[in-house]
Amino acid sequence: MAISAGGGRMRPRESRPSGDSEAMAPGGRQRVRHLPQVARSHSSSCHFPRRGLSIQSIRQTLPMVRVVSVARNTGAVVPDSLGQPAWEVHRVSYLKSFTTSLIRSPLLWGGALAFCFFALIHGGVIKHAGTIRYLAGHWVEYVETVMFTVGLSALALKWLDVRRQAAHVDEPLLDSIPTGGQQPDEATGLQAKLPETEDDGYLIRRLREALDLVVRTGSAEGLEDHLKYLSDLDAARAGQSYGLVRFVIWAIPIMGFLGTVIGITEAIANLSPTQLENISGVVAGLGVAFDTTATALALSMVLMLIQFFVDRAEQRLLTRVDSAAWIGLAGRFQSVAADDGTAVALAKLSEAVSRSSEKLLQAQEHSWRALEEAASGSLSRAVAASGQELRSALSDSLGSSLSQWSESLVRAQAHVTSQREDRWAKAAEALTTAMEGFERHQQALADQTELLERVVDATRDVTDLERSLENNLSALTATGRFDETLATLSAAVQLLAGRAADGAAEPRRVELHALPRSRRAA
């Protein structure tokens, strides 16, 4: 196993046997006793399951240790480091951990970012007056800018780490849970299959710590509660990881207020009754007082907004880690103590009975399926025969019923047809009689029309005669022969009346009434 100096933890590379084992080192050296599996802990020193044994005691008793590892499948002993002293291995691991921590330090990246920014300002690349005034106008603003870049670097590194873990959280790290679960002693092999990296991340660390509980206790009792505890612990760690950012967000406004105090102090110091003409110094001091405060508040708001989004992304990651860890470990191990032989035997017997019962159920299921298929075939044939007989009976009964209904329908249709023909014949006779009466009325109307035409003609003749008589009367009146003319007119009227009586069926009398006229003197 490799001993890491980061946090004083010991991280196993491969699976180890639970008890002590011996291996002969190359070159005929004395055998080295392998120690049991190391339990991961968050303290400064990692203790072995054997009481009173720690890394410090190993260093004192074994100055030269050959680190070996056991192969997973064959159990062969393979040297890890070729005879290096323990202090040298520890020093290399410490330097590697220190280099990694330095590379991931927000102080380094924030300082480098601030240095580049101020170099651009002093080099004349950035010439914006507002930027220079609010970010590089006073030494307080320099401090605020450096603190802002440090906080921004911390949030950027945090966001990159969250994105990296979120991209791999759905990758299968453990094998699927077999039927009936696994024995707790298989947790060592599962723990060895987890990838070894400098920064494990939430999911790998949680799986390793949960499996370490099963390895140390030899039982899966309380694994679900331990997963909940690890979830709360990761949430607390996530909150503590923002300590530097929270300090920067708190310290930047304090620096702004400090700049305000310094600016007001300088303004008051430059304000003198004997030097009232030096008003520019007073104005400059007041400008520093307000510029530092405005810059501090703006930078703090930006950091708080970025922290809010990064924290939300990390909380979503923790939720996915909780789900993945629960799916991978919950119900995986059989809850039987490893040191209880009776319980283990009962568990194995129960597993064997379970497998036998499963096979018996499968055989019973096959037999029931075969019986069901046979019964289904017989039932299908019986239903088909019954259906054929029912179809024949229904066809016969429906045929006779349809024949009777057809005959009844034909008789009813014939009766209705005869009644309709009688009604149409009577209607035709009535229509014929009506047409004959209409023709008689039309003939009478034609006769009346002809008679009326004759009367109109006679009336026209009478009108003409009356007009002639009127003219004649006028003439006679003028000549004085009115009486003679009247007698002549009476004779003419009688003659016309006789002619009209000859032309009409019944005699008509035409009366002429003389119009009263004024007699003129000849």
Coordinates of C-alpha atoms in Angstrom, one line a residue:
M1 CA 0.0 0.0 0.0
A2 CA 1.1 3.6 -0.7
I3 CA 1.3 6.1 2.1
S4 CA 0.1 9.6 1.2
A5 CA 1.1 12.7 3.1
G6 CA -2.0 14.7 2.1
G7 CA -4.0 14.9 5.2
G8 CA -2.1 12.0 6.8
R9 CA -4.2 9.4 5.0
M10 CA -3.2 6.0 3.8
R11 CA -4.7 4.9 0.5
P12 CA -4.8 1.2 -0.5
R13 CA -3.8 0.5 -4.1
E14 CA -4.8 -3.2 -4.3
S15 CA -6.8 -5.6 -2.2
R16 CA -5.1 -7.0 0.9
P17 CA -5.8 -10.2 2.8
S18 CA -7.6 -9.5 6.1
G19 CA -4.9 -11.2 8.2
D20 CA -1.1 -11.0 8.5
S21 CA 0.9 -12.5 5.7
E22 CA 4.6 -12.9 5.0
A23 CA 6.5 -12.5 1.7
M24 CA 10.2 -13.1 0.9
A25 CA 11.9 -10.0 -0.5
P26 CA 14.1 -10.4 -3.6
G27 CA 17.8 -11.1 -2.9
G28 CA 17.2 -13.4 0.0
R29 CA 16.4 -10.7 2.5
Q30 CA 14.3 -11.1 5.6
R31 CA 10.6 -11.6 5.1
V32 CA 8.4 -8.5 5.6
R33 CA 5.1 -8.9 7.5
H34 CA 2.2 -7.3 5.7
L35 CA -0.2 -5.4 7.9
P36 CA -4.0 -5.6 7.6
Q37 CA -6.1 -3.3 5.5
V38 CA -5.7 0.4 6.5
A39 CA -8.8 2.2 7.5
R40 CA -9.3 5.6 6.0
S41 CA -9.9 8.4 8.5
H42 CA -9.9 12.2 8.5
S43 CA -7.5 12.6 11.4
S44 CA -3.8 13.7 11.1
S45 CA -2.5 10.1 11.4
C46 CA -4.0 6.9 10.1
H47 CA -4.2 4.0 12.6
F48 CA -4.3 0.4 11.7
P49 CA -7.0 -1.9 13.0
R50 CA -4.3 -3.4 15.3
R51 CA -4.4 -1.2 18.4
G52 CA -1.4 0.9 19.2
L53 CA 0.1 0.7 15.7
S54 CA 0.5 3.9 13.6
I55 CA 2.6 5.3 10.8
Q56 CA 5.0 6.9 13.3
S57 CA 5.7 3.5 15.0
I58 CA 6.2 1.8 11.7
R59 CA 8.9 4.4 10.7
Q60 CA 10.7 3.9 14.0
T61 CA 10.7 0.1 13.8
L62 CA 11.1 -0.4 10.1
P63 CA 13.5 2.2 8.7
M64 CA 13.8 0.3 5.4
V65 CA 10.5 -1.0 4.1
R66 CA 9.9 -2.6 0.8
V67 CA 6.3 -1.7 -0.2
V68 CA 4.6 -4.6 -1.8
S69 CA 1.1 -5.2 -3.2
V70 CA -0.9 -8.3 -3.7
A71 CA -2.3 -9.1 -7.1
R72 CA -6.1 -9.2 -7.2
N73 CA -6.5 -12.6 -8.9
T74 CA -3.3 -14.6 -8.4
G75 CA -2.2 -13.3 -5.0
A76 CA 1.4 -12.9 -6.2
V77 CA 3.6 -10.4 -4.4
V78 CA 4.9 -7.6 -6.7
P79 CA 7.3 -4.8 -5.5
D80 CA 5.9 -1.3 -5.7
S81 CA 9.0 0.8 -5.1
L82 CA 12.4 -0.8 -5.7
G83 CA 13.9 -0.8 -2.3
Q84 CA 13.5 2.9 -1.5
P85 CA 13.6 4.0 2.1
A86 CA 10.3 5.0 3.7
W87 CA 11.4 8.5 4.4
E88 CA 12.3 9.0 0.7
V89 CA 8.9 7.6 -0.4
H90 CA 7.3 9.9 2.1
R91 CA 9.3 12.9 0.9
V92 CA 8.4 12.3 -2.8
S93 CA 4.7 11.9 -1.9
Y94 CA 4.9 15.1 0.2
L95 CA 6.5 17.0 -2.6
K96 CA 3.9 15.8 -5.1
S97 CA 1.1 16.7 -2.8
F98 CA 2.6 20.1 -2.1
T99 CA 3.0 20.8 -5.8
T100 CA -0.6 19.8 -6.5
S101 CA -1.9 22.0 -3.7
L102 CA 0.3 24.9 -5.0
I103 CA -1.0 24.5 -8.5
R104 CA -4.6 24.5 -7.2
S105 CA -4.0 27.4 -4.8
P106 CA -6.3 30.4 -5.5
L107 CA -3.7 32.7 -3.9
L108 CA -1.2 31.8 -6.6
W109 CA -3.7 32.2 -9.5
G110 CA -5.3 35.3 -8.0
G111 CA -1.9 37.0 -7.4
A112 CA -0.8 36.1 -10.9
L113 CA -4.0 37.5 -12.4
A114 CA -3.7 40.7 -10.4
F115 CA 0.0 41.1 -11.4
C116 CA -0.9 40.8 -15.1
F117 CA -3.7 43.3 -14.7
F118 CA -1.6 45.9 -13.0
A119 CA 1.2 45.2 -15.5
L120 CA -1.2 46.0 -18.3
I121 CA -2.2 49.2 -16.6
H122 CA 1.3 50.4 -15.9
G123 CA 2.5 49.3 -19.3
G124 CA 0.0 51.6 -20.9
V125 CA -2.1 48.8 -22.5
I126 CA -5.2 49.6 -20.5
K127 CA -5.8 53.4 -20.8
H128 CA -9.4 53.6 -19.8
A129 CA -9.7 56.5 -17.3
G130 CA -12.6 54.9 -15.3
T131 CA -10.8 51.6 -14.9
I132 CA -7.6 53.3 -13.7
R133 CA -9.5 55.5 -11.3
Y134 CA -11.6 52.8 -9.6
L135 CA -9.2 49.9 -9.7
A136 CA -5.7 51.5 -9.6
G137 CA -6.1 55.0 -8.2
H138 CA -5.1 54.3 -4.6
W139 CA -3.2 51.6 -2.7
V140 CA -6.5 50.6 -1.1
E141 CA -8.0 49.9 -4.5
Y142 CA -4.9 47.8 -5.3
V143 CA -5.6 45.7 -2.3
E144 CA -9.3 45.4 -3.2
T145 CA -8.4 44.3 -6.7
V146 CA -6.0 41.7 -5.5
M147 CA -8.5 40.3 -3.0
F148 CA -11.2 40.2 -5.8
T149 CA -8.9 38.2 -8.1
V150 CA -8.1 35.8 -5.3
G151 CA -11.8 35.2 -4.7
L152 CA -12.5 35.0 -8.4
S153 CA -9.7 32.4 -8.8
A154 CA -11.1 30.3 -5.9
L155 CA -14.6 30.3 -7.5
A156 CA -13.2 29.5 -10.9
L157 CA -11.2 26.5 -9.6
K158 CA -14.2 25.4 -7.6
W159 CA -16.4 25.6 -10.7
L160 CA -13.9 23.6 -12.8
D161 CA -13.7 20.9 -10.2
V162 CA -17.5 20.7 -10.0
R163 CA -17.7 20.4 -13.8
R164 CA -15.0 17.7 -13.8
Q165 CA -16.8 15.6 -11.2
A166 CA -20.2 16.2 -12.8
A167 CA -18.9 14.8 -16.2
H168 CA -17.9 11.5 -14.5
V169 CA -20.5 11.0 -11.8
D170 CA -22.7 8.8 -14.1
E171 CA -19.8 6.4 -14.9
P172 CA -20.3 2.9 -13.5
L173 CA -17.6 2.5 -10.8
L174 CA -18.9 -0.8 -9.3
D175 CA -20.3 -3.9 -10.8
S176 CA -24.0 -4.5 -10.9
I177 CA -25.5 -6.1 -7.8
P178 CA -25.8 -9.9 -8.3
T179 CA -28.8 -11.9 -7.4
G180 CA -28.9 -12.5 -3.7
G181 CA -26.4 -9.7 -2.9
Q182 CA -22.7 -10.1 -2.0
Q183 CA -20.8 -11.2 1.1
P184 CA -19.3 -8.4 3.2
D185 CA -15.8 -9.8 2.7
E186 CA -16.1 -9.0 -1.0
A187 CA -16.0 -5.3 -0.1
T188 CA -12.1 -5.3 -0.2
G189 CA -12.2 -6.3 -3.9
L190 CA -14.7 -3.7 -4.7
Q191 CA -12.7 -1.1 -2.9
A192 CA -9.6 -2.1 -4.9
K193 CA -11.4 -1.6 -8.2
L194 CA -12.0 2.1 -7.4
P195 CA -9.7 4.4 -9.4
E196 CA -6.7 5.9 -7.5
T197 CA -6.3 9.7 -8.2
E198 CA -4.9 12.6 -6.2
D199 CA -8.3 14.1 -6.0
D200 CA -10.9 11.4 -5.8
G201 CA -13.9 13.6 -5.8
Y202 CA -17.2 13.2 -3.9
L203 CA -18.4 10.0 -5.4
I204 CA -15.2 7.9 -5.3
R205 CA -14.4 9.2 -1.8
R206 CA -17.9 8.3 -0.6
L207 CA -17.8 4.8 -2.1
R208 CA -14.4 4.2 -0.6
E209 CA -15.4 5.3 2.8
A210 CA -18.6 3.3 2.8
L211 CA -16.8 0.2 1.6
D212 CA -14.1 0.8 4.3
L213 CA -16.9 0.6 6.9
V214 CA -17.9 -2.8 5.6
V215 CA -14.3 -3.9 5.5
R216 CA -13.5 -2.8 9.1
T217 CA -16.7 -4.1 10.7
G218 CA -17.1 -7.2 8.5
S219 CA -20.8 -6.5 8.2
A220 CA -23.1 -4.3 6.2
E221 CA -25.2 -3.4 9.2
G222 CA -25.7 0.4 9.4
L223 CA -24.4 1.0 5.8
E224 CA -27.5 3.0 4.8
D225 CA -27.1 5.2 7.9
H226 CA -23.4 5.6 7.2
L227 CA -24.3 6.7 3.6
K228 CA -26.6 9.4 5.1
Y229 CA -23.8 10.5 7.4
L230 CA -21.3 10.7 4.6
S231 CA -23.9 12.8 2.6
D232 CA -24.2 15.3 5.5
L233 CA -20.4 15.3 5.8
D234 CA -19.9 16.1 2.2
A235 CA -22.5 18.9 2.4
A236 CA -20.6 20.3 5.4
R237 CA -17.3 20.0 3.5
A238 CA -18.8 21.8 0.5
G239 CA -19.9 24.7 2.7
Q240 CA -16.5 24.9 4.4
S241 CA -14.8 25.0 1.0
Y242 CA -16.2 28.5 0.5
G243 CA -14.4 29.9 3.6
L244 CA -11.8 31.9 1.6
V245 CA -14.5 33.3 -0.7
R246 CA -16.7 34.3 2.2
F247 CA -13.7 36.0 3.9
V248 CA -12.9 37.9 0.7
I249 CA -16.5 39.0 0.3
W250 CA -16.4 40.2 3.9
A251 CA -13.0 41.8 3.7
I252 CA -13.4 43.8 0.5
P253 CA -16.2 46.1 1.9
I254 CA -14.0 46.6 5.0
M255 CA -11.2 47.7 2.8
G256 CA -13.6 50.1 1.0
F257 CA -14.6 51.6 4.3
L258 CA -10.9 51.8 5.3
G259 CA -10.3 53.8 2.1
T260 CA -13.2 56.0 2.9
V261 CA -11.7 56.8 6.3
I262 CA -8.3 57.4 4.8
G263 CA -9.8 59.7 2.2
I264 CA -11.8 61.7 4.7
T265 CA -8.7 61.9 6.9
E266 CA -6.6 63.2 4.1
A267 CA -9.3 65.7 3.1
I268 CA -9.5 67.1 6.7
A269 CA -5.7 67.2 6.9
N270 CA -5.5 69.3 3.7
L271 CA -8.3 71.6 4.9
S272 CA -6.5 74.6 6.6
P273 CA -7.7 78.2 7.1
T274 CA -4.3 79.5 6.0
Q275 CA -4.2 77.3 2.8
L276 CA -7.8 77.6 1.5
E277 CA -6.3 77.9 -2.0
N278 CA -5.3 74.2 -1.8
I279 CA -8.8 73.0 -2.5
S280 CA -7.6 70.4 -5.0
G281 CA -6.1 68.2 -2.2
V282 CA -9.5 68.2 -0.3
V283 CA -11.4 67.2 -3.4
A284 CA -8.9 64.4 -4.2
G285 CA -9.2 63.1 -0.7
L286 CA -13.0 63.0 -0.9
G287 CA -12.7 61.3 -4.3
V288 CA -10.6 58.5 -2.8
A289 CA -13.1 58.2 0.1
F290 CA -16.0 57.5 -2.2
D291 CA -14.2 55.6 -5.0
T292 CA -12.9 52.9 -2.7
T293 CA -16.3 52.3 -1.2
A294 CA -18.0 52.1 -4.6
T295 CA -15.4 49.8 -5.9
A296 CA -15.5 47.5 -2.9
L297 CA -19.3 47.2 -3.0
A298 CA -19.3 46.5 -6.7
L299 CA -16.6 43.8 -6.4
S300 CA -18.4 42.2 -3.5
M301 CA -21.6 42.0 -5.4
V302 CA -19.9 40.3 -8.3
L303 CA -18.3 37.7 -6.1
M304 CA -21.5 37.0 -4.3
L305 CA -23.4 36.5 -7.6
I306 CA -20.7 34.1 -8.9
Q307 CA -20.6 32.2 -5.6
F308 CA -24.4 31.7 -5.8
F309 CA -24.2 30.0 -9.2
V310 CA -21.2 27.9 -8.3
D311 CA -22.9 26.8 -5.0
R312 CA -26.0 25.8 -6.9
A313 CA -24.0 23.7 -9.3
E314 CA -22.2 22.0 -6.4
Q315 CA -25.5 21.2 -4.7
R316 CA -26.8 19.6 -7.8
L317 CA -23.6 17.6 -8.0
L318 CA -24.0 16.4 -4.4
T319 CA -27.6 15.3 -5.1
R320 CA -26.4 13.2 -8.1
V321 CA -23.6 11.8 -5.9
D322 CA -26.1 10.8 -3.2
S323 CA -28.3 9.0 -5.8
A324 CA -25.3 7.2 -7.4
A325 CA -23.9 6.1 -4.1
W326 CA -27.3 4.9 -2.9
I327 CA -27.9 2.9 -6.1
G328 CA -24.5 1.4 -6.0
L329 CA -24.3 0.3 -2.4
A330 CA -27.8 0.1 -0.9
G331 CA -28.8 -3.6 -0.7
R332 CA -25.6 -4.8 -2.2
F333 CA -24.2 -6.7 0.9
Q334 CA -25.9 -9.3 3.0
S335 CA -26.5 -8.1 6.5
V336 CA -24.8 -10.9 8.4
A337 CA -21.9 -10.5 10.8
A338 CA -18.7 -12.0 9.5
D339 CA -17.5 -13.4 12.8
D340 CA -20.7 -15.3 13.5
G341 CA -20.1 -18.8 11.9
T342 CA -23.7 -19.9 12.5
A343 CA -25.1 -16.9 10.9
V344 CA -22.8 -17.2 7.9
A345 CA -23.8 -20.9 7.6
L346 CA -27.5 -20.0 7.9
A347 CA -27.0 -17.3 5.3
K348 CA -25.3 -19.7 2.9
L349 CA -28.0 -22.3 3.5
S350 CA -30.6 -19.6 2.9
E351 CA -28.9 -18.6 -0.3
A352 CA -28.8 -22.3 -1.4
V353 CA -32.5 -22.8 -0.5
S354 CA -33.3 -19.6 -2.3
R355 CA -31.5 -20.8 -5.5
S356 CA -33.2 -24.2 -5.2
S357 CA -36.6 -22.6 -4.7
E358 CA -36.0 -20.4 -7.6
K359 CA -35.1 -23.3 -9.8
L360 CA -38.2 -25.2 -8.5
L361 CA -40.4 -22.2 -9.2
Q362 CA -38.9 -22.0 -12.7
A363 CA -39.6 -25.7 -13.3
Q364 CA -43.1 -25.3 -11.9
E365 CA -43.6 -22.3 -14.1
H366 CA -42.6 -24.3 -17.2
S367 CA -44.9 -27.2 -16.3
W368 CA -47.8 -24.8 -15.7
R369 CA -47.1 -23.1 -19.0
A370 CA -47.1 -26.4 -20.8
L371 CA -50.3 -27.4 -19.1
E372 CA -51.8 -24.1 -19.9
E373 CA -50.9 -24.4 -23.5
A374 CA -52.4 -27.9 -23.7
A375 CA -55.6 -26.8 -21.9
S376 CA -55.7 -23.8 -24.2
G377 CA -55.5 -26.0 -27.3
S378 CA -58.3 -28.3 -26.1
L379 CA -60.4 -25.3 -25.1
S380 CA -59.8 -23.7 -28.5
R381 CA -60.9 -26.8 -30.3
A382 CA -64.0 -27.2 -28.1
V383 CA -64.9 -23.5 -28.5
A384 CA -64.4 -23.9 -32.3
A385 CA -66.8 -26.9 -32.5
S386 CA -69.4 -25.2 -30.3
G387 CA -69.1 -22.1 -32.4
Q388 CA -69.7 -24.1 -35.6
E389 CA -72.8 -25.8 -34.2
L390 CA -74.1 -22.5 -32.9
R391 CA -73.4 -20.9 -36.3
S392 CA -75.4 -23.7 -38.0
A393 CA -78.3 -23.4 -35.6
L394 CA -78.4 -19.7 -35.9
S395 CA -78.2 -19.9 -39.7
D396 CA -81.2 -22.2 -39.8
S397 CA -83.3 -20.3 -37.4
L398 CA -82.4 -17.0 -38.9
G399 CA -83.2 -18.4 -42.4
S400 CA -86.7 -19.5 -41.5
S401 CA -87.4 -16.2 -39.6
L402 CA -86.2 -14.2 -42.5
S403 CA -88.3 -16.2 -45.0
Q404 CA -91.5 -15.5 -42.8
W405 CA -90.6 -11.9 -42.5
S406 CA -90.0 -11.6 -46.2
E407 CA -93.4 -13.2 -47.0
S408 CA -95.1 -10.9 -44.5
L409 CA -93.3 -7.9 -46.0
V410 CA -94.4 -8.9 -49.5
R411 CA -98.0 -9.2 -48.5
A412 CA -97.9 -5.9 -46.7
Q413 CA -96.3 -4.3 -49.7
A414 CA -98.9 -5.7 -52.1
H415 CA -101.8 -4.5 -49.8
V416 CA -100.2 -1.0 -49.5
T417 CA -99.7 -0.9 -53.3
S418 CA -103.4 -1.9 -54.0
Q419 CA -104.6 0.7 -51.5
R420 CA -102.4 3.3 -53.1
E421 CA -103.6 2.4 -56.6
D422 CA -107.3 2.7 -55.5
R423 CA -106.6 6.1 -54.0
W424 CA -104.9 7.3 -57.1
A425 CA -107.8 6.0 -59.3
K426 CA -110.3 7.9 -57.2
A427 CA -108.2 11.0 -57.3
A428 CA -107.9 10.7 -61.1
E429 CA -111.7 10.4 -61.4
A430 CA -112.2 13.4 -59.2
L431 CA -109.7 15.3 -61.2
T432 CA -111.4 14.3 -64.5
T433 CA -114.7 15.5 -63.2
A434 CA -113.2 18.7 -62.0
M435 CA -111.6 19.2 -65.4
E436 CA -114.9 18.6 -67.2
G437 CA -116.6 21.2 -65.0
F438 CA -113.7 23.5 -65.6
E439 CA -114.1 23.1 -69.3
R440 CA -117.8 23.8 -69.1
H441 CA -117.1 26.9 -67.1
Q442 CA -114.4 27.9 -69.6
Q443 CA -116.9 27.5 -72.4
A444 CA -119.5 29.5 -70.6
L445 CA -116.9 32.1 -69.9
A446 CA -115.9 32.1 -73.6
D447 CA -119.6 32.6 -74.6
Q448 CA -120.0 35.4 -72.1
T449 CA -116.8 36.9 -73.4
E450 CA -118.1 36.8 -77.0
L451 CA -121.4 38.3 -76.0
L452 CA -119.5 41.0 -74.1
E453 CA -117.5 41.7 -77.2
R454 CA -120.7 42.1 -79.2
V455 CA -122.2 44.4 -76.5
V456 CA -119.0 46.4 -76.6
D457 CA -119.3 46.6 -80.4
A458 CA -122.9 47.7 -80.1
T459 CA -122.0 50.2 -77.5
R460 CA -119.3 51.5 -79.8
D461 CA -121.8 51.8 -82.6
V462 CA -124.3 53.5 -80.3
T463 CA -121.6 55.8 -79.1
D464 CA -120.8 56.7 -82.7
L465 CA -124.5 57.1 -83.5
E466 CA -124.9 59.3 -80.5
R467 CA -122.0 61.4 -81.6
S468 CA -123.6 61.7 -85.1
L469 CA -127.0 62.4 -83.6
E470 CA -125.5 65.1 -81.4
N471 CA -123.9 66.6 -84.4
N472 CA -127.2 66.3 -86.3
L473 CA -129.1 67.8 -83.4
S474 CA -126.8 70.6 -83.3
A475 CA -127.3 71.1 -87.0
L476 CA -131.0 70.8 -86.7
T477 CA -131.2 73.1 -83.9
A478 CA -129.3 75.5 -85.9
T479 CA -131.7 75.0 -88.9
G480 CA -134.9 74.8 -86.9
R481 CA -135.9 71.2 -87.9
F482 CA -135.5 69.5 -84.6
D483 CA -138.9 67.7 -84.5
E484 CA -138.5 66.2 -87.9
T485 CA -135.1 65.0 -87.0
L486 CA -136.3 63.5 -83.8
A487 CA -138.9 61.4 -85.6
T488 CA -136.2 60.2 -88.0
L489 CA -134.0 59.3 -85.1
S490 CA -136.7 57.3 -83.4
A491 CA -137.2 55.3 -86.5
A492 CA -133.5 54.6 -86.7
V493 CA -133.4 53.5 -83.1
Q494 CA -136.3 51.1 -83.7
L495 CA -134.5 49.7 -86.7
L496 CA -131.3 49.1 -84.7
A497 CA -133.2 47.5 -81.9
G498 CA -134.8 45.1 -84.3
R499 CA -131.3 44.1 -85.6
A500 CA -129.9 43.6 -82.2
A501 CA -132.8 41.4 -81.3
D502 CA -132.1 39.2 -84.3
G503 CA -128.4 38.8 -83.2
A504 CA -128.9 38.0 -79.5
A505 CA -130.6 35.0 -77.9
E506 CA -132.9 37.2 -75.9
P507 CA -134.0 40.6 -76.8
R508 CA -132.2 43.5 -75.3
R509 CA -133.8 46.9 -75.2
V510 CA -131.7 49.9 -75.8
E511 CA -132.9 53.1 -74.4
L512 CA -131.7 56.4 -75.4
H513 CA -132.0 59.3 -73.2
A514 CA -131.9 62.7 -74.7
L515 CA -129.5 65.0 -73.1
P516 CA -130.9 68.3 -72.2
R517 CA -129.5 70.9 -74.4
S518 CA -130.1 74.6 -74.7
R519 CA -131.9 75.5 -77.8
R520 CA -130.2 78.1 -79.9
A521 CA -132.0 80.5 -82.1
A522 CA -131.4 80.0 -85.7

